[in-house]
Coordinates of C-alpha atoms in Angstrom, one line a residue:
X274 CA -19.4 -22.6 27.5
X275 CA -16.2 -21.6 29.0
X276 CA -16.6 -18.8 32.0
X277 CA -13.3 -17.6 32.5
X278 CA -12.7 -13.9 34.9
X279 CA -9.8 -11.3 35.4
X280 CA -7.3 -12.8 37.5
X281 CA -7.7 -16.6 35.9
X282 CA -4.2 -18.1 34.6
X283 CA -4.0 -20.2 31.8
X284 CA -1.2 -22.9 31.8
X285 CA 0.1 -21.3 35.2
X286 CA 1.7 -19.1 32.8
X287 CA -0.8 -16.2 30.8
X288 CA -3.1 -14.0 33.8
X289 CA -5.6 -12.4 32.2
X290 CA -6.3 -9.1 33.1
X291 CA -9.3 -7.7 31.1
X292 CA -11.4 -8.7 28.2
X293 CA -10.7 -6.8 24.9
X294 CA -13.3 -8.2 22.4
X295 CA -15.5 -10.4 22.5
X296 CA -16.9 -12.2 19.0
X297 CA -19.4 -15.5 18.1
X298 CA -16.4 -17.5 18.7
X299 CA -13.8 -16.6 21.1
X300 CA -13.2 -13.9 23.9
X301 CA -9.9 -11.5 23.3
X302 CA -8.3 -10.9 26.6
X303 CA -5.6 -8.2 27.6
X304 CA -3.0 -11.3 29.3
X305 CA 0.7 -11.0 30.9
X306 CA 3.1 -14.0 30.3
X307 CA 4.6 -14.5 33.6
X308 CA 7.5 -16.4 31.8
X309 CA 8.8 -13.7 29.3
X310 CA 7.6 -11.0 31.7
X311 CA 5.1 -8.9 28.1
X312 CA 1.7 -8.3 27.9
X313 CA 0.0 -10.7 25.2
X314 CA -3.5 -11.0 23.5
X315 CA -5.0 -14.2 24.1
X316 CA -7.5 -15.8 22.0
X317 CA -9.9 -18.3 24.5
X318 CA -12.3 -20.6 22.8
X319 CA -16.0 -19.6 23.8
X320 CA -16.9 -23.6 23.9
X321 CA -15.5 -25.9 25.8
X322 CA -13.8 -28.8 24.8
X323 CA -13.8 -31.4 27.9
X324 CA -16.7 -33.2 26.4
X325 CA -15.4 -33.3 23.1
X326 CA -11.9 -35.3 21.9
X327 CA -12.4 -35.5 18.5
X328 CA -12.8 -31.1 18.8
X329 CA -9.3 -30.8 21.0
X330 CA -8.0 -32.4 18.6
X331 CA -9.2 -30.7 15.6
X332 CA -8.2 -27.4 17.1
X333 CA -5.2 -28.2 18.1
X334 CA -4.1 -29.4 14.3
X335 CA -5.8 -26.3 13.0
X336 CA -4.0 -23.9 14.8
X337 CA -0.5 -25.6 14.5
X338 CA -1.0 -24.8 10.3
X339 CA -2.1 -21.8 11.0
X340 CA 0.8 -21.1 13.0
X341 CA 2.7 -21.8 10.0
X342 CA 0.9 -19.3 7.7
X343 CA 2.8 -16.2 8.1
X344 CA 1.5 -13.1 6.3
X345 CA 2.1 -9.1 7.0
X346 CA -1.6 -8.6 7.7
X347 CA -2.1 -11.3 9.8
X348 CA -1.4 -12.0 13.5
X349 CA 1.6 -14.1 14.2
X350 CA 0.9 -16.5 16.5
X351 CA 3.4 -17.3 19.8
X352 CA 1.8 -20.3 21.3
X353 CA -1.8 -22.5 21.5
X354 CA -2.6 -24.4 24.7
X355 CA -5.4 -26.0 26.5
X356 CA -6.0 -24.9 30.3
X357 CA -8.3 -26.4 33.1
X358 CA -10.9 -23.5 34.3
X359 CA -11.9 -23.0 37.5
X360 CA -15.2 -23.7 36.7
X361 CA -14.0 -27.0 35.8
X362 CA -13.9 -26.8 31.5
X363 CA -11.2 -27.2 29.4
X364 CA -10.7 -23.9 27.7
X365 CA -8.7 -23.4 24.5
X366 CA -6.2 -20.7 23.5
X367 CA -4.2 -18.7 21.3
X368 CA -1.6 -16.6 21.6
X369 CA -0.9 -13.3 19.8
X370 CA 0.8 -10.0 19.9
X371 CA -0.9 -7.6 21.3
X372 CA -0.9 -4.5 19.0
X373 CA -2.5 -1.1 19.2
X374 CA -5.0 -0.2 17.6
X375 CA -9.1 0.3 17.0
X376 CA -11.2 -2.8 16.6
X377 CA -13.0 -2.2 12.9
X378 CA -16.5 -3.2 14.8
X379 CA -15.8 0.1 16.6
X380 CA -14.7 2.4 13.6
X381 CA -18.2 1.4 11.7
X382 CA -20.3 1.7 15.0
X383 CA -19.2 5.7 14.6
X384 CA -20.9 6.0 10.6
X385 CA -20.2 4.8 7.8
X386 CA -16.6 4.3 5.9
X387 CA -16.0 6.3 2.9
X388 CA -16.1 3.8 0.4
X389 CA -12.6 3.9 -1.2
X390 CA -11.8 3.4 2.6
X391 CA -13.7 0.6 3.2
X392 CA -12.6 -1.2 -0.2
X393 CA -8.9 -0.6 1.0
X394 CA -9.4 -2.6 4.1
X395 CA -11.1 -5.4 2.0
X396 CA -8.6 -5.7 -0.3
X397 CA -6.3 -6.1 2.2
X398 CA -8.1 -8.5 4.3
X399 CA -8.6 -10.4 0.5
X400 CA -5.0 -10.8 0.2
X401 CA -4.8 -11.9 3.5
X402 CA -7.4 -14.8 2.2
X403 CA -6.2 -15.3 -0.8
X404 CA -2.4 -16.6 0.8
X405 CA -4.3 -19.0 3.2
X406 CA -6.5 -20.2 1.0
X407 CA -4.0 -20.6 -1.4
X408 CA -2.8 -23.2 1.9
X409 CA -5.9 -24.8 2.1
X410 CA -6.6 -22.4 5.1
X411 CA -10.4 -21.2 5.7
X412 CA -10.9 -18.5 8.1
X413 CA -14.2 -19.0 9.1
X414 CA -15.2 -15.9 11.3
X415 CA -14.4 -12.9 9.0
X416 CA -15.8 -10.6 11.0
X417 CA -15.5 -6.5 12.3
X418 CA -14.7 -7.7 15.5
X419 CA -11.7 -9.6 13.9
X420 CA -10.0 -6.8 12.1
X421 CA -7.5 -4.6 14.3
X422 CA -7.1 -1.2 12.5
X423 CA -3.3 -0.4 13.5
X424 CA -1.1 2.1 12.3
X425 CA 0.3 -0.4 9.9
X426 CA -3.2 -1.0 8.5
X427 CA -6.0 -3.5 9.1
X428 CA -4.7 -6.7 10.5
X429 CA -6.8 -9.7 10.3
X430 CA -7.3 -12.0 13.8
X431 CA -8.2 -15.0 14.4
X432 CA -6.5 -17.1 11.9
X433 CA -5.4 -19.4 14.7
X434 CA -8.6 -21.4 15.3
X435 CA -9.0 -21.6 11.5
X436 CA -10.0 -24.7 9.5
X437 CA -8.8 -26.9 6.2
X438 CA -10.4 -26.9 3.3
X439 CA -13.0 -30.0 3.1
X440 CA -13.7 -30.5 7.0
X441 CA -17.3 -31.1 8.1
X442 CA -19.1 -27.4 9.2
X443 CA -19.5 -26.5 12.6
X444 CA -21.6 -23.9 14.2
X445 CA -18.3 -21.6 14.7
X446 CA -19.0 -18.5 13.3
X447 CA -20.6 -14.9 14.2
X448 CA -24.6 -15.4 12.9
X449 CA -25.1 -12.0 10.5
X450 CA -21.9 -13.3 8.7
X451 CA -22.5 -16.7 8.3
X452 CA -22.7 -18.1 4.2
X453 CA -26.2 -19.6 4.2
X454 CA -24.2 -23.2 2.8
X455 CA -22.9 -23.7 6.3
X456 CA -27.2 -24.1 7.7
X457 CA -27.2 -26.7 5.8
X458 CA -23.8 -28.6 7.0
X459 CA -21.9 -28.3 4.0
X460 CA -17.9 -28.9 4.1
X461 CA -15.9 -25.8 4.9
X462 CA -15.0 -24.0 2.0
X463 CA -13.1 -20.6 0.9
X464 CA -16.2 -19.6 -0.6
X465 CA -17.7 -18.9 3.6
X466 CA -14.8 -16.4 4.0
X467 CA -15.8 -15.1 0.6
X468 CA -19.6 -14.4 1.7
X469 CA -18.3 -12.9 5.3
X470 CA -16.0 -10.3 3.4
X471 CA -19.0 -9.9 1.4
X472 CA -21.0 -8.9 4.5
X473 CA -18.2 -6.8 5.9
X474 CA -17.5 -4.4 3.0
X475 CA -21.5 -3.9 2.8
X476 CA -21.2 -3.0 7.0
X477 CA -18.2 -0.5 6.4
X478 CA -20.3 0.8 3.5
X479 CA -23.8 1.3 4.8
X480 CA -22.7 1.4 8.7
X481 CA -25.2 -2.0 9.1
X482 CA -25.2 -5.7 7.5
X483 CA -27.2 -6.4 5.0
X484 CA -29.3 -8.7 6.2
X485 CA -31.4 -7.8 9.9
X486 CA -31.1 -11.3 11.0
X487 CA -28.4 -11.4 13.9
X488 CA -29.0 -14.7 15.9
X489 CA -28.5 -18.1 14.5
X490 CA -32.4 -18.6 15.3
X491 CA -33.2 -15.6 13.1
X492 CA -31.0 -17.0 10.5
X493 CA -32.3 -20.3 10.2
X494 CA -36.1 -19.1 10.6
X495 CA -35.1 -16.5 7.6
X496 CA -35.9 -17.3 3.8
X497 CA -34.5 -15.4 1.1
X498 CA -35.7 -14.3 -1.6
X499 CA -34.6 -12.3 -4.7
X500 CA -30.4 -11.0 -5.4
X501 CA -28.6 -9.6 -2.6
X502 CA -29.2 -6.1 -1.3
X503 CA -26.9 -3.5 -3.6
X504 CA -24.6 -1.0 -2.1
X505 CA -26.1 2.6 -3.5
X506 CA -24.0 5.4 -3.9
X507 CA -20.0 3.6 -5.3
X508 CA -19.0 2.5 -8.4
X509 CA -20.6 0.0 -9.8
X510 CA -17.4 -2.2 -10.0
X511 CA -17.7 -2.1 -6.2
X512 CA -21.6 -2.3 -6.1
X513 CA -21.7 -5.7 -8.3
X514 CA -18.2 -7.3 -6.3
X515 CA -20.7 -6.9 -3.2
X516 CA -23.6 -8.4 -4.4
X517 CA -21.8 -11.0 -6.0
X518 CA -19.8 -11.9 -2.8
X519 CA -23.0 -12.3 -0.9
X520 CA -24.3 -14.9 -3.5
X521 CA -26.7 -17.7 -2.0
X522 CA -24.8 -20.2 -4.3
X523 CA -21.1 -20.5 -3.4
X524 CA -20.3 -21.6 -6.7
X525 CA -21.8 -17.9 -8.0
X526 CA -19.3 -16.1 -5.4
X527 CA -15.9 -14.7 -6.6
X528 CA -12.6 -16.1 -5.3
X529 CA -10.8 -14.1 -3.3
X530 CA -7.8 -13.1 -5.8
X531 CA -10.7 -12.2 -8.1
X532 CA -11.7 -9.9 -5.1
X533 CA -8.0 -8.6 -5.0
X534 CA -8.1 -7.9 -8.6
X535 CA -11.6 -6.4 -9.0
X536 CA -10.9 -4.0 -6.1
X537 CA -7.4 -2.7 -7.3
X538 CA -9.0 -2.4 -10.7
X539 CA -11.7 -0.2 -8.7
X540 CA -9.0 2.2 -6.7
X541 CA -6.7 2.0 -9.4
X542 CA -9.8 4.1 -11.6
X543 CA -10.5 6.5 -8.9
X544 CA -7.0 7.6 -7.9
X545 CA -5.8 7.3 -11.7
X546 CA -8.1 9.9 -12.8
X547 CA -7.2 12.0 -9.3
X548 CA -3.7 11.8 -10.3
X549 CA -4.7 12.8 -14.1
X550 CA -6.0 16.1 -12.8
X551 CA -3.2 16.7 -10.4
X552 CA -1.3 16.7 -13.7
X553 CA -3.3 18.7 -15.6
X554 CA -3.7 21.4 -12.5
X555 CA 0.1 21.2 -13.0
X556 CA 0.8 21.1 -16.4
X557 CA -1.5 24.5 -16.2
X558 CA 0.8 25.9 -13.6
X559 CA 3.6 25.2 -15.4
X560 CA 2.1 26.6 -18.8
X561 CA 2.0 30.1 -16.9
X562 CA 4.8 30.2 -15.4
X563 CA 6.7 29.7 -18.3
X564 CA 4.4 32.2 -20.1
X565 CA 5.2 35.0 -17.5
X566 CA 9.3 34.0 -17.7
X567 CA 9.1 34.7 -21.8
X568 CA 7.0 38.1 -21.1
X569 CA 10.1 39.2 -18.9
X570 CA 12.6 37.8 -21.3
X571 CA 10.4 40.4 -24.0
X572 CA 10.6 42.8 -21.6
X573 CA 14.0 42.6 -21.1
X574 CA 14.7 42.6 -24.8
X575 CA 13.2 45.0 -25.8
X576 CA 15.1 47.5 -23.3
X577 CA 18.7 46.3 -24.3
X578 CA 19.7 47.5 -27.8
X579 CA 20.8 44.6 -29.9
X580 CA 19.1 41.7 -27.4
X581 CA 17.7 38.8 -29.4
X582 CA 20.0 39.0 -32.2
X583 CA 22.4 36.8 -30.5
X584 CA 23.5 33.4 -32.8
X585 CA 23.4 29.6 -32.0
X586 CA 27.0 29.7 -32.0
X587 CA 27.2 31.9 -28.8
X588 CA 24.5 29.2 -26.9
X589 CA 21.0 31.2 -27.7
X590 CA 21.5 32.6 -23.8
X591 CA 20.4 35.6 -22.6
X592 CA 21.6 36.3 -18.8
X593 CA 18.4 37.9 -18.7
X594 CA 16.0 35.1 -19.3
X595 CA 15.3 31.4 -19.3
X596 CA 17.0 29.1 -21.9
X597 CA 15.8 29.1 -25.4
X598 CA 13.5 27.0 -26.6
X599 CA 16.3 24.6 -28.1
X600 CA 17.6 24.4 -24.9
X601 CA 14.9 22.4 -23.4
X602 CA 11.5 24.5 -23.0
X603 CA 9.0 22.0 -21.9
X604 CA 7.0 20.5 -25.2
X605 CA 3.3 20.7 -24.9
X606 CA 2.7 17.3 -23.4
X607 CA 3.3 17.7 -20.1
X608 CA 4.8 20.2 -17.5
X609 CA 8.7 20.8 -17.6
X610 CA 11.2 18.7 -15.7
X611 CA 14.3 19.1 -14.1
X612 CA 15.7 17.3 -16.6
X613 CA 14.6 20.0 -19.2
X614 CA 16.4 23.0 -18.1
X615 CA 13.5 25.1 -17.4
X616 CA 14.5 27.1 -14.2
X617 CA 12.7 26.6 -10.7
X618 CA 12.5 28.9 -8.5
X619 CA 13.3 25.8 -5.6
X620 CA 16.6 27.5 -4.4
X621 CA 20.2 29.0 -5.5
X622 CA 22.2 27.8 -8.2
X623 CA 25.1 25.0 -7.3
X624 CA 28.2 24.9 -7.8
X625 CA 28.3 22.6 -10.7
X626 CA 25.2 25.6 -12.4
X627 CA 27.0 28.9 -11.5
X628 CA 31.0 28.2 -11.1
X629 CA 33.0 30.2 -13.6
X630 CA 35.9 28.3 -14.9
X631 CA 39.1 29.9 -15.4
X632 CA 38.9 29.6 -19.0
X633 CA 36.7 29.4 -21.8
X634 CA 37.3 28.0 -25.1
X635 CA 35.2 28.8 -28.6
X636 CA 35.1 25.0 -28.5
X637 CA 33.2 24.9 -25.2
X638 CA 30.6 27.7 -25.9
X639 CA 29.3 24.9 -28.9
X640 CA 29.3 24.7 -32.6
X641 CA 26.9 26.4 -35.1
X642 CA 23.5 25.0 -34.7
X643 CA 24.3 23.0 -31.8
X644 CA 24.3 25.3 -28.5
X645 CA 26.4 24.0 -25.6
X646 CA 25.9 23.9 -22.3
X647 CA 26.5 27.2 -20.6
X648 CA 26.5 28.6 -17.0
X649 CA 26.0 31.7 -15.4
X650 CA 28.2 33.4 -12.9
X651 CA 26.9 34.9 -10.3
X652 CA 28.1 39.0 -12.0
X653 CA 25.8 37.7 -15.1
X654 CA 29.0 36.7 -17.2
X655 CA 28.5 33.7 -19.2
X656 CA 31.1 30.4 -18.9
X657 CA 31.2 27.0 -19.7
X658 CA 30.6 24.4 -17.2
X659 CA 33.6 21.9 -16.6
X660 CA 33.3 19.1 -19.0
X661 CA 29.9 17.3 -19.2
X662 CA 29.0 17.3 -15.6
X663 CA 25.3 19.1 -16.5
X664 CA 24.9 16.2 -19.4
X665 CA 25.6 13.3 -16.7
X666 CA 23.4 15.1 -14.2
X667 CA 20.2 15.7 -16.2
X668 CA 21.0 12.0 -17.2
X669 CA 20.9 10.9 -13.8
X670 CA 17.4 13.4 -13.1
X671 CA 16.4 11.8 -16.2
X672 CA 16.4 8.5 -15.0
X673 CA 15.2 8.9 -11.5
X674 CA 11.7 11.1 -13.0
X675 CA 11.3 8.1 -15.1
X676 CA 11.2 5.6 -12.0
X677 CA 8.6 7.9 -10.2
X678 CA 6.6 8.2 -13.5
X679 CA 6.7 4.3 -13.5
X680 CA 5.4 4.1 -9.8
X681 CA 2.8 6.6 -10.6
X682 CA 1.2 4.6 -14.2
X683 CA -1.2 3.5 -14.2
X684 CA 0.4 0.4 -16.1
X685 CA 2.2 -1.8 -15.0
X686 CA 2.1 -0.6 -11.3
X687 CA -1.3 1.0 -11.0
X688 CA -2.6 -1.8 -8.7
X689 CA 0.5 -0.2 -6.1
X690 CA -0.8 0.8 -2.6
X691 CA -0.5 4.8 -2.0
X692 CA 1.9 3.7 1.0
X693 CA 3.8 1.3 -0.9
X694 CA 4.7 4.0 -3.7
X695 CA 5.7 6.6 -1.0
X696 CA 7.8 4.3 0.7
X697 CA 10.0 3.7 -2.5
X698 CA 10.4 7.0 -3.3
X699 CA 11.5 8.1 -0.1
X700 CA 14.2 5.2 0.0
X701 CA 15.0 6.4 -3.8
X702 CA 15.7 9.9 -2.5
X703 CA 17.9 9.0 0.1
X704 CA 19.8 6.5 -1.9
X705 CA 20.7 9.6 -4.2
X706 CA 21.1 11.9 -1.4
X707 CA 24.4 13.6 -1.6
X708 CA 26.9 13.0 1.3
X709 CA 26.5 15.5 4.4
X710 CA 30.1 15.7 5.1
X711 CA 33.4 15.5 3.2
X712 CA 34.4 12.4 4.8
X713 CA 31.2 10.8 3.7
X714 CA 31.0 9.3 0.5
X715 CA 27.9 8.1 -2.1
X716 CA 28.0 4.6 -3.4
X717 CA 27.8 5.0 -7.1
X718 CA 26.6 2.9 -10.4
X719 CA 24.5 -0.7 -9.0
X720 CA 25.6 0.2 -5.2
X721 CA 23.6 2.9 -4.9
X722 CA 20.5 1.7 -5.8
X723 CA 20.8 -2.0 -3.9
X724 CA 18.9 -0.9 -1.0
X725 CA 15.7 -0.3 -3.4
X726 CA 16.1 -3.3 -5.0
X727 CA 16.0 -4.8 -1.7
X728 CA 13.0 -3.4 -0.9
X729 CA 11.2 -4.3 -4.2
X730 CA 12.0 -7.5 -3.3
X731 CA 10.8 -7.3 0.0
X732 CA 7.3 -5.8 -1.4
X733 CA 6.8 -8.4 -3.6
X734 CA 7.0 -11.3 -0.9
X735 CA 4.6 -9.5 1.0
X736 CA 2.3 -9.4 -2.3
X737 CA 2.0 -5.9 -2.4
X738 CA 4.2 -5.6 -5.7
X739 CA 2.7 -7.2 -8.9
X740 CA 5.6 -9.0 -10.9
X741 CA 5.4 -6.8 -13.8
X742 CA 5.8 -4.2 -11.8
X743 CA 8.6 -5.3 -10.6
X744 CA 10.1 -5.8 -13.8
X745 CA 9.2 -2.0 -15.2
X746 CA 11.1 -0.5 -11.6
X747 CA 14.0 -2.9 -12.2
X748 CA 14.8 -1.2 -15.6
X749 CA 14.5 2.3 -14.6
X750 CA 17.0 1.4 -11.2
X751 CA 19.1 -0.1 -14.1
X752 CA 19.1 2.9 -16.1
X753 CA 19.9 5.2 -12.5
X754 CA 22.7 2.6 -12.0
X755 CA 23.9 3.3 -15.5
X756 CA 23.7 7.2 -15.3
X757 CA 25.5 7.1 -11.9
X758 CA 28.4 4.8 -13.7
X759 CA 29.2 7.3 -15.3
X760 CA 29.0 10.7 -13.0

């Protein structure tokens, strides 16, 4: 067992200052790097290794592929070493960043999670497991204690004193999270990091694990009977992923993409049908609003001698009221757009919606049948708008409303994380931002949209962008580059 205190220095280089964590397999210390001069997490072995070769060399392989495995929700790793104690042991260690944040352990010792919470954490941890797996990487201690809760989300430790896929079992591991296959020696398989995610939704859950067993003793002395304990009170999606992760047969136990998949179908449900009645609560709004616009225009009407009686050929516009109905009132599908004409009370006209021109032509005002775009002055005179500026701009509205009605299906991009979707409409809006000064000007056509297509691109390296999704968002930035082309 390696005894290491505050004020020990590993490699003449990391002091450690306090102990952060402490979990079945290592010790996290708070550590300054007297060469770069930063404070550093380090990572120290709980076993020593003096004794044992074949084990320093083992680790040391392990962590140099794990320092290869880079992911967003993982801990880089700066550096692995082994150091002489001063109790005489050779102690093994890791490197990390040392981020803020709450260790999960801590979060569920307050109470349970909420569960769509809880299964946001896991799906990110999955994906986490899924990429090293997918590099023959097994995790081996997927535990509370490892999971950092930062302001960029959940970050999984620990990844540095992982194993390959196929090496003999060890007794690494924290006991209530241990896949009963590894009592019995078996090789090390993704199917143990399987069972401990398992184990760790059921805790953020329930607020305890589902088995009272906590000690390796316990464990071994303990014989199971019967299907895993179920999760009461979530979907059942999420209930049966649970019991099925915590499967006394590995071979019975999901994979961890099919954990991806089964909780992004589970979320994607809950907030699809939250997002349904947001639309319906404004669709509603919408349908009164436009109701009590009309009733004025009546009202109005019916005061002014002669009012309604206006033909196509003069644009169907009353300075008195909303467009008509041919102009673009909102069909009963779903709540008007900007795109549609239908006034909002968001702010003043511009200058491209009020303007007069000098001049207006019959030609301008629109043929029979066919109203053409009008404007209002600010005295209520009428006057066309300078060529087809309003066209090209609800083209351009148009196309951008289609993008965030992309992001916000639920097919192809309903498996997209709340934050993700934000994000990309926040870098949309400020790519079509207008300039704030005369001597500033917008990109326009494919220029103006690079920087999102940058970012889709950087979303779906980090695996939080599905490919069809992809595809659907590139079309609609093609159809905003197309619109802008020709503004």
């Amino acid at each position: 067992m390696t005894q290491l205190e505050a004020g020990d220095v590993l490699a003449r280089r990391y002091l450690l200052l306090e102990p952060l964590a402490r979990g079945g397999m290592s010790v996290i210390w708070r550590a300054f790097d007297q060469s770069l001069h930063r404070l550093v997490a380090v990572k120290v072995l709980t076993a020593s290794l003096h004794l044992d070769l074949g084990e320093r060399f083992r680790v040391r392989s392990e962590a140099r592929a794990a320092a290869r495995f880079l992911h967003r929700d993982s801990i880089e790793i700066y550096d692995y070493g082994e150091s002489v104690t001063t109790k005489g042991g050779v102690a093994a260690y890791v490197v990390m960043p040392l981020l803020d944040g709450t260790p999960l352990a801590e979060r569920v010792a307050e109470g349970p999670l909420p569960w769509t919470e809880a299964a946001m954490i896991a799906l990110r941890l999955a994906r986490v497991l899924m990429a090293g797996h997918a590099h023959g990487l097994v995790h081996r201690d997927v535990t509370a204690e490892n999971v950092l809760l930062t302001a960029d989300g959940p970050k999984l430790l620990d990844f540095g004193i992982a194993a390959w896929t196929g090496d003999p079992e060890d007794d690494r591991g924290t006991p209530p999270y241990v896949a009963p296959e590894r009592l019995a020696g078996a090789p090390t398989h993704p199917a143990v990091d399987v069972y401990a995610l398992g184990v760790l939704l059921h805790t953020m859950i329930t607020g305890r694990t589902p088995y009272p067993e906590t000690t390796w003793e316990e464990i071994e002395a303990a014989r199971r009977t019967g299907p895993p304990p179920r999760v009461p009170g979530v979907p059942h999606a999420v209930a049966s992923l649970c019991q099925d992760c915590l499967a006394p047969d590995p071979v019975d136990r999901p994979t961890a993409a099919e954990i991806v998949a089964a909780l992004t179908g589970a979320l994607a449900a809950t907030y699809g049908g939250r997002r349904v009645r947001r639309r319906l609560a404004a669709a509603g709004s919408a349908a009164l609003a436009l109701s009590a616009l009309l009733w004025l225009r009546y009202e109005g009407d019916a005061a002014v001698p002669g009012a309604g009686t206006t033909t196509a050929a003069q644009g169907a516009v009353s300075p008195s009221g909303p467009p008509a109905a041919t102009q673009g009132a909102p069909t009963p599908s779903g709540p008007p757009t900007a795109a549609q004409g239908v006034p909002t009370p968001s702010g003043p006209p511009t200058a491209a919606q009020s303007a007069p021109t000098p001049s207006a032509s019959p030609a301008a005002v629109g043929t029979a049948g066919t109203p053409g775009p009008r404007a209002t002055s600010g005295s209520g005179s009428t006057a066309s708008s300078p060529g087809s500026r309003p066209t090209v701009r609800q083209a351009v509205q148009q196309a951008v409303a289609e993008f965030h009605a992309a992001l916000d299906s639920r097919t192809p991009c309903g498996a997209t994380d709340a934050d993700v979707v934000l994000d990309l409409k926040q870098v949309l809006r400020g790519a079509m931002a207008p300039p704030h000064g005369p001597s500033e000007t917008r990109a326009s056509g494919p220029e103006a949209v690079e920087g999102v297509r940058r970012k889709l691109d950087d979303r779906l390296r980090e695996g939080r962008l599905e490919p069809a999704c992809l595809t659907e968002l590139q079309t609609r930035l093609d159809a905003i580059a197309s619109a802008l082309t020709t503004s």
